[in-house]
PDB file of C-alpha atoms in Angstrom:
ATOM      1  CA  UNK H   1      14.355 173.015  43.992  1.00  0.00           C
ATOM      2  CA  UNK H   2      17.070 171.905  41.573  1.00  0.00           C
ATOM      3  CA  UNK H   3      19.254 174.662  40.184  1.00  0.00           C
ATOM      4  CA  UNK H   4      20.081 174.565  36.457  1.00  0.00           C
ATOM      5  CA  UNK H   5      23.557 173.194  37.148  1.00  0.00           C
ATOM      6  CA  UNK H   6      22.011 170.260  39.027  1.00  0.00           C
ATOM      7  CA  UNK H   7      19.693 169.234  36.206  1.00  0.00           C
ATOM      8  CA  UNK H   8      22.297 167.322  34.157  1.00  0.00           C
ATOM      9  CA  UNK H   9      23.214 165.337  37.272  1.00  0.00           C
ATOM     10  CA  UNK H  10      19.583 164.444  37.885  1.00  0.00           C
ATOM     11  CA  UNK H  11      19.137 163.390  34.284  1.00  0.00           C
ATOM     12  CA  UNK H  12      22.269 161.267  34.468  1.00  0.00           C
ATOM     13  CA  UNK H  13      21.028 159.609  37.633  1.00  0.00           C
ATOM     14  CA  UNK H  14      17.748 158.724  35.958  1.00  0.00           C
ATOM     15  CA  UNK H  15      19.515 157.266  32.944  1.00  0.00           C
ATOM     16  CA  UNK H  16      21.886 155.369  35.173  1.00  0.00           C
ATOM     17  CA  UNK H  17      18.995 153.882  37.097  1.00  0.00           C
ATOM     18  CA  UNK H  18      17.489 152.621  33.857  1.00  0.00           C
ATOM     19  CA  UNK H  19      20.802 151.147  32.734  1.00  0.00           C
ATOM     20  CA  UNK H  20      21.593 149.479  36.070  1.00  0.00           C
ATOM     21  CA  UNK H  21      18.091 148.324  37.007  1.00  0.00           C
ATOM     22  CA  UNK H  22      17.799 144.562  37.383  1.00  0.00           C
ATOM     23  CA  UNK H  23      15.026 143.082  35.215  1.00  0.00           C
ATOM     24  CA  UNK H  24      12.157 141.266  36.912  1.00  0.00           C
ATOM     25  CA  UNK H  25      12.295 137.485  37.191  1.00  0.00           C
ATOM     26  CA  UNK H  26      10.227 136.925  34.036  1.00  0.00           C
ATOM     27  CA  UNK H  27      12.016 139.509  31.891  1.00  0.00           C
ATOM     28  CA  UNK H  28      14.215 136.914  30.186  1.00  0.00           C
ATOM     29  CA  UNK H  29      11.070 135.581  28.545  1.00  0.00           C
ATOM     30  CA  UNK H  30       9.814 138.957  27.291  1.00  0.00           C
ATOM     31  CA  UNK H  31      12.017 138.559  24.186  1.00  0.00           C
ATOM     32  CA  UNK H  32      10.246 135.322  23.289  1.00  0.00           C
ATOM     33  CA  UNK H  33       6.604 136.007  23.922  1.00  0.00           C
ATOM     34  CA  UNK H  34       3.755 135.668  21.473  1.00  0.00           C
ATOM     35  CA  UNK H  35       2.620 138.633  19.398  1.00  0.00           C
ATOM     36  CA  UNK H  36      -0.700 138.960  17.636  1.00  0.00           C
ATOM     37  CA  UNK H  37      -1.149 140.131  14.057  1.00  0.00           C
ATOM     38  CA  UNK H  38      -3.842 140.284  11.403  1.00  0.00           C
ATOM     39  CA  UNK H  39      -3.385 137.850   8.547  1.00  0.00           C
ATOM     40  CA  UNK H  40      -5.373 139.963   6.122  1.00  0.00           C
ATOM     41  CA  UNK H  41      -5.547 143.730   5.670  1.00  0.00           C
ATOM     42  CA  UNK H  42      -7.769 145.627   8.104  1.00  0.00           C
ATOM     43  CA  UNK H  43      -7.577 149.189   9.429  1.00  0.00           C
ATOM     44  CA  UNK H  44      -5.471 149.637  12.582  1.00  0.00           C
ATOM     45  CA  UNK H  45      -4.541 145.954  12.685  1.00  0.00           C
ATOM     46  CA  UNK H  46      -0.831 145.735  13.320  1.00  0.00           C
ATOM     47  CA  UNK H  47       1.410 144.842  16.221  1.00  0.00           C
ATOM     48  CA  UNK H  48       2.436 148.299  17.362  1.00  0.00           C
ATOM     49  CA  UNK H  49       3.666 147.491  20.873  1.00  0.00           C
ATOM     50  CA  UNK H  50       0.232 147.969  22.415  1.00  0.00           C
ATOM     51  CA  UNK H  51      -2.959 145.932  22.379  1.00  0.00           C
ATOM     52  CA  UNK H  52      -3.588 145.517  18.668  1.00  0.00           C
ATOM     53  CA  UNK H  53      -6.994 146.751  17.424  1.00  0.00           C
ATOM     54  CA  UNK H  54      -8.830 144.990  14.597  1.00  0.00           C
ATOM     55  CA  UNK H  55     -12.021 146.330  13.062  1.00  0.00           C
ATOM     56  CA  UNK H  56     -12.598 143.070  11.197  1.00  0.00           C
ATOM     57  CA  UNK H  57     -15.294 141.045  12.969  1.00  0.00           C
ATOM     58  CA  UNK H  58     -15.058 138.108  12.926  1.00  0.00           C
ATOM     59  CA  UNK H  59     -11.314 138.727  12.889  1.00  0.00           C
ATOM     60  CA  UNK H  60      -8.705 136.836  10.871  1.00  0.00           C
ATOM     61  CA  UNK H  61      -5.496 136.779  12.849  1.00  0.00           C
ATOM     62  CA  UNK H  62      -2.384 134.899  13.874  1.00  0.00           C
ATOM     63  CA  UNK H  63       0.485 134.754  16.355  1.00  0.00           C
ATOM     64  CA  UNK H  64       4.234 134.878  15.999  1.00  0.00           C
ATOM     65  CA  UNK H  65       7.153 134.740  18.432  1.00  0.00           C
ATOM     66  CA  UNK H  66      10.181 136.947  18.859  1.00  0.00           C
ATOM     67  CA  UNK H  67      12.474 135.387  17.768  1.00  0.00           C
ATOM     68  CA  UNK H  68      10.154 133.450  15.497  1.00  0.00           C
ATOM     69  CA  UNK H  69      10.986 129.848  16.394  1.00  0.00           C
ATOM     70  CA  UNK H  70      10.229 127.126  18.951  1.00  0.00           C
ATOM     71  CA  UNK H  71      13.325 128.138  20.903  1.00  0.00           C
ATOM     72  CA  UNK H  72      12.992 127.272  24.629  1.00  0.00           C
ATOM     73  CA  UNK H  73       9.686 125.479  24.059  1.00  0.00           C
ATOM     74  CA  UNK H  74       9.094 121.825  24.966  1.00  0.00           C
ATOM     75  CA  UNK H  75       6.423 119.931  22.962  1.00  0.00           C
ATOM     76  CA  UNK H  76       4.383 123.150  22.607  1.00  0.00           C
ATOM     77  CA  UNK H  77       0.624 123.117  22.080  1.00  0.00           C
ATOM     78  CA  UNK H  78      -1.386 126.240  21.323  1.00  0.00           C
ATOM     79  CA  UNK H  79      -4.279 127.425  23.500  1.00  0.00           C
ATOM     80  CA  UNK H  80      -6.457 130.108  21.887  1.00  0.00           C
ATOM     81  CA  UNK H  81      -8.240 132.279  24.457  1.00  0.00           C
ATOM     82  CA  UNK H  82     -11.123 134.716  23.971  1.00  0.00           C
ATOM     83  CA  UNK H  83     -11.849 137.231  26.726  1.00  0.00           C
ATOM     84  CA  UNK H  84     -15.527 138.086  26.220  1.00  0.00           C
ATOM     85  CA  UNK H  85     -16.814 141.137  28.171  1.00  0.00           C
ATOM     86  CA  UNK H  86     -19.040 140.068  31.089  1.00  0.00           C
ATOM     87  CA  UNK H  87     -21.698 142.701  30.297  1.00  0.00           C
ATOM     88  CA  UNK H  88     -24.277 141.615  29.362  1.00  0.00           C
ATOM     89  CA  UNK H  89     -24.287 138.378  31.344  1.00  0.00           C
ATOM     90  CA  UNK H  90     -25.833 136.603  28.350  1.00  0.00           C
ATOM     91  CA  UNK H  91     -22.373 136.745  26.740  1.00  0.00           C
ATOM     92  CA  UNK H  92     -21.666 133.596  28.740  1.00  0.00           C
ATOM     93  CA  UNK H  93     -24.116 131.785  26.422  1.00  0.00           C
ATOM     94  CA  UNK H  94     -22.188 132.555  23.239  1.00  0.00           C
ATOM     95  CA  UNK H  95     -21.381 129.638  20.960  1.00  0.00           C
ATOM     96  CA  UNK H  96     -18.660 129.875  18.329  1.00  0.00           C
ATOM     97  CA  UNK H  97     -15.763 127.953  16.860  1.00  0.00           C
ATOM     98  CA  UNK H  98     -12.268 128.820  15.646  1.00  0.00           C
ATOM     99  CA  UNK H  99     -10.289 127.128  12.899  1.00  0.00           C
ATOM    100  CA  UNK H 100      -6.495 127.020  12.879  1.00  0.00           C
ATOM    101  CA  UNK H 101      -3.945 126.846  10.084  1.00  0.00           C
ATOM    102  CA  UNK H 102      -0.408 125.549  10.786  1.00  0.00           C
ATOM    103  CA  UNK H 103      -1.744 123.904  13.940  1.00  0.00           C
ATOM    104  CA  UNK H 104      -1.839 120.245  14.959  1.00  0.00           C
ATOM    105  CA  UNK H 105      -5.648 120.342  14.888  1.00  0.00           C
ATOM    106  CA  UNK H 106      -6.905 121.985  11.710  1.00  0.00           C
ATOM    107  CA  UNK H 107     -10.642 121.302  12.043  1.00  0.00           C
ATOM    108  CA  UNK H 108     -12.965 123.809  13.709  1.00  0.00           C
ATOM    109  CA  UNK H 109     -12.565 123.729  17.495  1.00  0.00           C
ATOM    110  CA  UNK H 110     -15.382 124.838  19.791  1.00  0.00           C
ATOM    111  CA  UNK H 111     -14.375 127.664  22.080  1.00  0.00           C
ATOM    112  CA  UNK H 112     -15.563 126.410  25.471  1.00  0.00           C
ATOM    113  CA  UNK H 113     -16.640 128.594  28.407  1.00  0.00           C
ATOM    114  CA  UNK H 114     -14.175 127.996  31.229  1.00  0.00           C
ATOM    115  CA  UNK H 115     -16.539 129.028  34.036  1.00  0.00           C
ATOM    116  CA  UNK H 116     -19.891 130.745  34.480  1.00  0.00           C
ATOM    117  CA  UNK H 117     -18.122 132.893  37.078  1.00  0.00           C
ATOM    118  CA  UNK H 118     -16.305 135.603  35.125  1.00  0.00           C
ATOM    119  CA  UNK H 119     -12.667 136.585  35.607  1.00  0.00           C
ATOM    120  CA  UNK H 120     -12.773 139.834  37.613  1.00  0.00           C
ATOM    121  CA  UNK H 121      -9.468 140.012  39.515  1.00  0.00           C
ATOM    122  CA  UNK H 122      -5.887 138.765  39.613  1.00  0.00           C
ATOM    123  CA  UNK H 123      -3.860 137.104  36.869  1.00  0.00           C
ATOM    124  CA  UNK H 124      -5.444 135.130  34.037  1.00  0.00           C
ATOM    125  CA  UNK H 125      -3.321 132.016  34.541  1.00  0.00           C
ATOM    126  CA  UNK H 126      -4.278 131.867  38.210  1.00  0.00           C
ATOM    127  CA  UNK H 127      -7.943 132.093  37.217  1.00  0.00           C
ATOM    128  CA  UNK H 128      -7.440 129.235  34.754  1.00  0.00           C
ATOM    129  CA  UNK H 129      -5.548 127.165  37.311  1.00  0.00           C
ATOM    130  CA  UNK H 130      -2.418 127.032  35.139  1.00  0.00           C
ATOM    131  CA  UNK H 131       1.166 127.036  36.388  1.00  0.00           C
ATOM    132  CA  UNK H 132       3.404 129.626  34.727  1.00  0.00           C
ATOM    133  CA  UNK H 133       6.880 128.439  33.755  1.00  0.00           C
ATOM    134  CA  UNK H 134       7.645 131.285  31.352  1.00  0.00           C
ATOM    135  CA  UNK H 135       6.273 134.292  29.522  1.00  0.00           C
ATOM    136  CA  UNK H 136       4.775 137.524  30.839  1.00  0.00           C
ATOM    137  CA  UNK H 137       2.114 137.966  33.489  1.00  0.00           C
ATOM    138  CA  UNK H 138      -1.426 138.665  32.276  1.00  0.00           C
ATOM    139  CA  UNK H 139      -3.230 140.693  34.990  1.00  0.00           C
ATOM    140  CA  UNK H 140      -6.799 141.855  34.506  1.00  0.00           C
ATOM    141  CA  UNK H 141      -5.820 145.529  34.397  1.00  0.00           C
ATOM    142  CA  UNK H 142      -3.637 144.847  31.344  1.00  0.00           C
ATOM    143  CA  UNK H 143      -6.807 144.279  29.292  1.00  0.00           C
ATOM    144  CA  UNK H 144      -9.908 145.716  30.972  1.00  0.00           C
ATOM    145  CA  UNK H 145      -9.194 149.465  30.473  1.00  0.00           C
ATOM    146  CA  UNK H 146      -9.011 148.952  26.699  1.00  0.00           C
ATOM    147  CA  UNK H 147     -12.281 146.995  26.670  1.00  0.00           C
ATOM    148  CA  UNK H 148     -13.981 149.674  28.749  1.00  0.00           C
ATOM    149  CA  UNK H 149     -12.814 152.373  26.347  1.00  0.00           C
ATOM    150  CA  UNK H 150     -14.474 150.496  23.497  1.00  0.00           C
ATOM    151  CA  UNK H 151     -17.678 150.103  25.525  1.00  0.00           C
ATOM    152  CA  UNK H 152     -17.673 153.744  26.643  1.00  0.00           C
ATOM    153  CA  UNK H 153     -17.259 155.020  23.082  1.00  0.00           C
ATOM    154  CA  UNK H 154     -20.159 152.817  21.945  1.00  0.00           C
ATOM    155  CA  UNK H 155     -22.431 153.901  24.821  1.00  0.00           C
ATOM    156  CA  UNK H 156     -22.466 150.421  26.371  1.00  0.00           C
ATOM    157  CA  UNK H 157     -22.460 149.439  30.033  1.00  0.00           C
ATOM    158  CA  UNK H 158     -18.933 148.919  31.326  1.00  0.00           C
ATOM    159  CA  UNK H 159     -17.737 145.402  32.039  1.00  0.00           C
ATOM    160  CA  UNK H 160     -16.035 144.409  35.280  1.00  0.00           C
ATOM    161  CA  UNK H 161     -14.253 141.408  33.808  1.00  0.00           C
ATOM    162  CA  UNK H 162     -14.489 138.674  31.200  1.00  0.00           C
ATOM    163  CA  UNK H 163     -16.064 135.334  30.428  1.00  0.00           C
ATOM    164  CA  UNK H 164     -13.118 133.222  29.310  1.00  0.00           C
ATOM    165  CA  UNK H 165     -13.515 130.884  26.331  1.00  0.00           C
ATOM    166  CA  UNK H 166     -10.674 128.659  25.166  1.00  0.00           C
ATOM    167  CA  UNK H 167      -9.713 125.764  22.905  1.00  0.00           C
ATOM    168  CA  UNK H 168      -6.505 123.799  22.366  1.00  0.00           C
ATOM    169  CA  UNK H 169      -5.210 123.487  18.787  1.00  0.00           C
ATOM    170  CA  UNK H 170      -2.443 120.951  19.303  1.00  0.00           C
ATOM    171  CA  UNK H 171       1.178 121.249  18.262  1.00  0.00           C
ATOM    172  CA  UNK H 172       2.678 124.343  16.633  1.00  0.00           C
ATOM    173  CA  UNK H 173       5.999 125.110  14.931  1.00  0.00           C
ATOM    174  CA  UNK H 174       6.777 128.814  14.836  1.00  0.00           C
ATOM    175  CA  UNK H 175       8.747 130.232  11.930  1.00  0.00           C
ATOM    176  CA  UNK H 176       8.451 132.092   8.637  1.00  0.00           C
ATOM    177  CA  UNK H 177       5.469 130.590   6.835  1.00  0.00           C
ATOM    178  CA  UNK H 178       4.445 128.298   9.709  1.00  0.00           C
ATOM    179  CA  UNK H 179       3.112 130.715  12.338  1.00  0.00           C
ATOM    180  CA  UNK H 180      -0.426 129.674  13.393  1.00  0.00           C
ATOM    181  CA  UNK H 181      -3.338 131.689  12.004  1.00  0.00           C
ATOM    182  CA  UNK H 182      -7.025 131.510  12.901  1.00  0.00           C
ATOM    183  CA  UNK H 183     -10.534 132.379  11.770  1.00  0.00           C
ATOM    184  CA  UNK H 184     -13.647 132.616  13.949  1.00  0.00           C
ATOM    185  CA  UNK H 185     -17.061 131.300  12.927  1.00  0.00           C
ATOM    186  CA  UNK H 186     -19.063 134.257  14.237  1.00  0.00           C
ATOM    187  CA  UNK H 187     -18.717 137.869  15.254  1.00  0.00           C
ATOM    188  CA  UNK H 188     -17.713 138.520  18.854  1.00  0.00           C
ATOM    189  CA  UNK H 189     -18.746 141.409  21.127  1.00  0.00           C
ATOM    190  CA  UNK H 190     -17.032 144.792  20.862  1.00  0.00           C
ATOM    191  CA  UNK H 191     -14.068 144.927  23.233  1.00  0.00           C
ATOM    192  CA  UNK H 192     -13.362 141.196  23.058  1.00  0.00           C
ATOM    193  CA  UNK H 193      -9.666 140.442  23.608  1.00  0.00           C
ATOM    194  CA  UNK H 194      -7.995 137.490  21.868  1.00  0.00           C
ATOM    195  CA  UNK H 195      -4.713 136.044  23.059  1.00  0.00           C
ATOM    196  CA  UNK H 196      -2.667 132.877  22.928  1.00  0.00           C
ATOM    197  CA  UNK H 197      -0.992 130.604  25.450  1.00  0.00           C
ATOM    198  CA  UNK H 198       1.666 127.968  24.800  1.00  0.00           C
ATOM    199  CA  UNK H 199       1.212 124.929  26.998  1.00  0.00           C
ATOM    200  CA  UNK H 200       4.144 122.679  27.844  1.00  0.00           C
ATOM    201  CA  UNK H 201       4.809 119.020  28.470  1.00  0.00           C
ATOM    202  CA  UNK H 202       4.061 119.323  32.178  1.00  0.00           C
ATOM    203  CA  UNK H 203       0.325 119.090  32.956  1.00  0.00           C
ATOM    204  CA  UNK H 204      -1.468 122.440  33.216  1.00  0.00           C
ATOM    205  CA  UNK H 205       1.683 124.473  32.604  1.00  0.00           C
ATOM    206  CA  UNK H 206       2.185 127.534  30.421  1.00  0.00           C
ATOM    207  CA  UNK H 207       5.667 128.164  29.073  1.00  0.00           C
ATOM    208  CA  UNK H 208       4.872 131.145  26.862  1.00  0.00           C
ATOM    209  CA  UNK H 209       2.039 133.638  26.691  1.00  0.00           C
ATOM    210  CA  UNK H 210       0.852 136.628  24.719  1.00  0.00           C
ATOM    211  CA  UNK H 211       2.499 139.744  26.043  1.00  0.00           C
ATOM    212  CA  UNK H 212      -0.412 141.801  27.371  1.00  0.00           C
ATOM    213  CA  UNK H 213       0.524 144.657  25.055  1.00  0.00           C
ATOM    214  CA  UNK H 214       0.324 142.479  21.948  1.00  0.00           C
ATOM    215  CA  UNK H 215      -3.071 140.809  22.317  1.00  0.00           C
ATOM    216  CA  UNK H 216      -5.778 141.671  19.786  1.00  0.00           C
ATOM    217  CA  UNK H 217      -8.928 143.610  20.649  1.00  0.00           C
ATOM    218  CA  UNK H 218     -12.090 143.929  18.547  1.00  0.00           C
ATOM    219  CA  UNK H 219     -12.432 147.629  17.750  1.00  0.00           C
ATOM    220  CA  UNK H 220     -15.316 149.644  16.281  1.00  0.00           C
ATOM    221  CA  UNK H 221     -14.679 151.037  12.768  1.00  0.00           C
ATOM    222  CA  UNK H 222     -13.550 154.648  12.884  1.00  0.00           C
ATOM    223  CA  UNK H 223     -12.768 154.547  16.581  1.00  0.00           C
ATOM    224  CA  UNK H 224      -9.276 155.480  17.805  1.00  0.00           C
ATOM    225  CA  UNK H 225      -7.214 152.546  19.057  1.00  0.00           C
ATOM    226  CA  UNK H 226      -6.977 151.979  22.816  1.00  0.00           C
ATOM    227  CA  UNK H 227      -4.179 153.876  24.603  1.00  0.00           C
ATOM    228  CA  UNK H 228      -0.886 152.064  25.258  1.00  0.00           C
ATOM    229  CA  UNK H 229      -0.728 150.216  28.570  1.00  0.00           C
ATOM    230  CA  UNK H 230       2.791 149.688  29.968  1.00  0.00           C
ATOM    231  CA  UNK H 231       3.779 146.070  30.494  1.00  0.00           C
ATOM    232  CA  UNK H 232       4.756 144.956  34.022  1.00  0.00           C
ATOM    233  CA  UNK H 233       8.451 144.906  33.078  1.00  0.00           C
ATOM    234  CA  UNK H 234       8.263 148.505  31.820  1.00  0.00           C
ATOM    235  CA  UNK H 235       6.559 149.662  35.013  1.00  0.00           C
ATOM    236  CA  UNK H 236       9.195 147.921  37.124  1.00  0.00           C
ATOM    237  CA  UNK H 237      12.045 149.629  35.263  1.00  0.00           C
ATOM    238  CA  UNK H 238      10.321 153.008  35.512  1.00  0.00           C
ATOM    239  CA  UNK H 239       9.793 152.602  39.249  1.00  0.00           C
ATOM    240  CA  UNK H 240      13.418 151.602  39.741  1.00  0.00           C
ATOM    241  CA  UNK H 241      14.597 154.621  37.760  1.00  0.00           C
ATOM    242  CA  UNK H 242      12.484 157.025  39.800  1.00  0.00           C
ATOM    243  CA  UNK H 243      13.731 155.443  43.013  1.00  0.00           C
ATOM    244  CA  UNK H 244      17.312 155.881  41.806  1.00  0.00           C
ATOM    245  CA  UNK H 245      16.674 159.509  40.991  1.00  0.00           C
ATOM    246  CA  UNK H 246      15.244 160.080  44.467  1.00  0.00           C
ATOM    247  CA  UNK H 247      18.343 158.569  46.123  1.00  0.00           C
ATOM    248  CA  UNK H 248      20.636 160.716  43.969  1.00  0.00           C
ATOM    249  CA  UNK H 249      18.752 163.878  44.908  1.00  0.00           C
ATOM    250  CA  UNK H 250      18.826 163.065  48.621  1.00  0.00           C
ATOM    251  CA  UNK H 251      22.582 162.440  48.514  1.00  0.00           C
ATOM    252  CA  UNK H 252      23.116 165.688  46.626  1.00  0.00           C
ATOM    253  CA  UNK H 253      21.147 167.644  49.220  1.00  0.00           C
ATOM    254  CA  UNK H 254      23.072 166.023  52.085  1.00  0.00           C
ATOM    255  CA  UNK H 255      26.350 166.971  50.441  1.00  0.00           C
TER     256      UNK H 255
END
């Protein structure tokens, strides 16, 4: 057990581990990932560092970058993705369109079902067969717990994954007054997650993606927002800090 005089040392070791920890390979892109927002007032709809709830259905929303520019992007085109809960299975038969503003294609685009086999494991880009050249990872467990919380609160059966619908909206230029915004033609199921991908010049490549903590989720009115889910980079730093603390304690005991 640590004595009181050892506690400051342990705390310092933990802080030092955070300060000295090397970021993961994709961390340089975390500062320039997409973030979702609502483009008209709705309860709970703001980018608060977690998956962003919106009670407006169909939602009116948009995406911005941080910093808000096309920095580090090459001929970017915007892919709008809807993760539709796979329960009930009839959700795969949904038909709806989305319309973009400040996008290369401004007419209504049909959101197309990627596969009748839902996404139930691994990373989203792997499921879509896309190569990742930048941006954060998007594993299933970054989204599914929030969807299940919505379903549980509404007394619905819990989903095990998502039917993935997507459409490409052409070129985008991020900046004040030019960030892309979207409307959807029809309501989507409770717990639906909406996110964006930036495709690059290389075929089937993604150079920027929605940070998993900043996607939008369709929330029931009056229901608390989903709990925060740490991003992969945050978990990596936390693990490194705890490992550093353990090493410091072992060395202290040996001394």
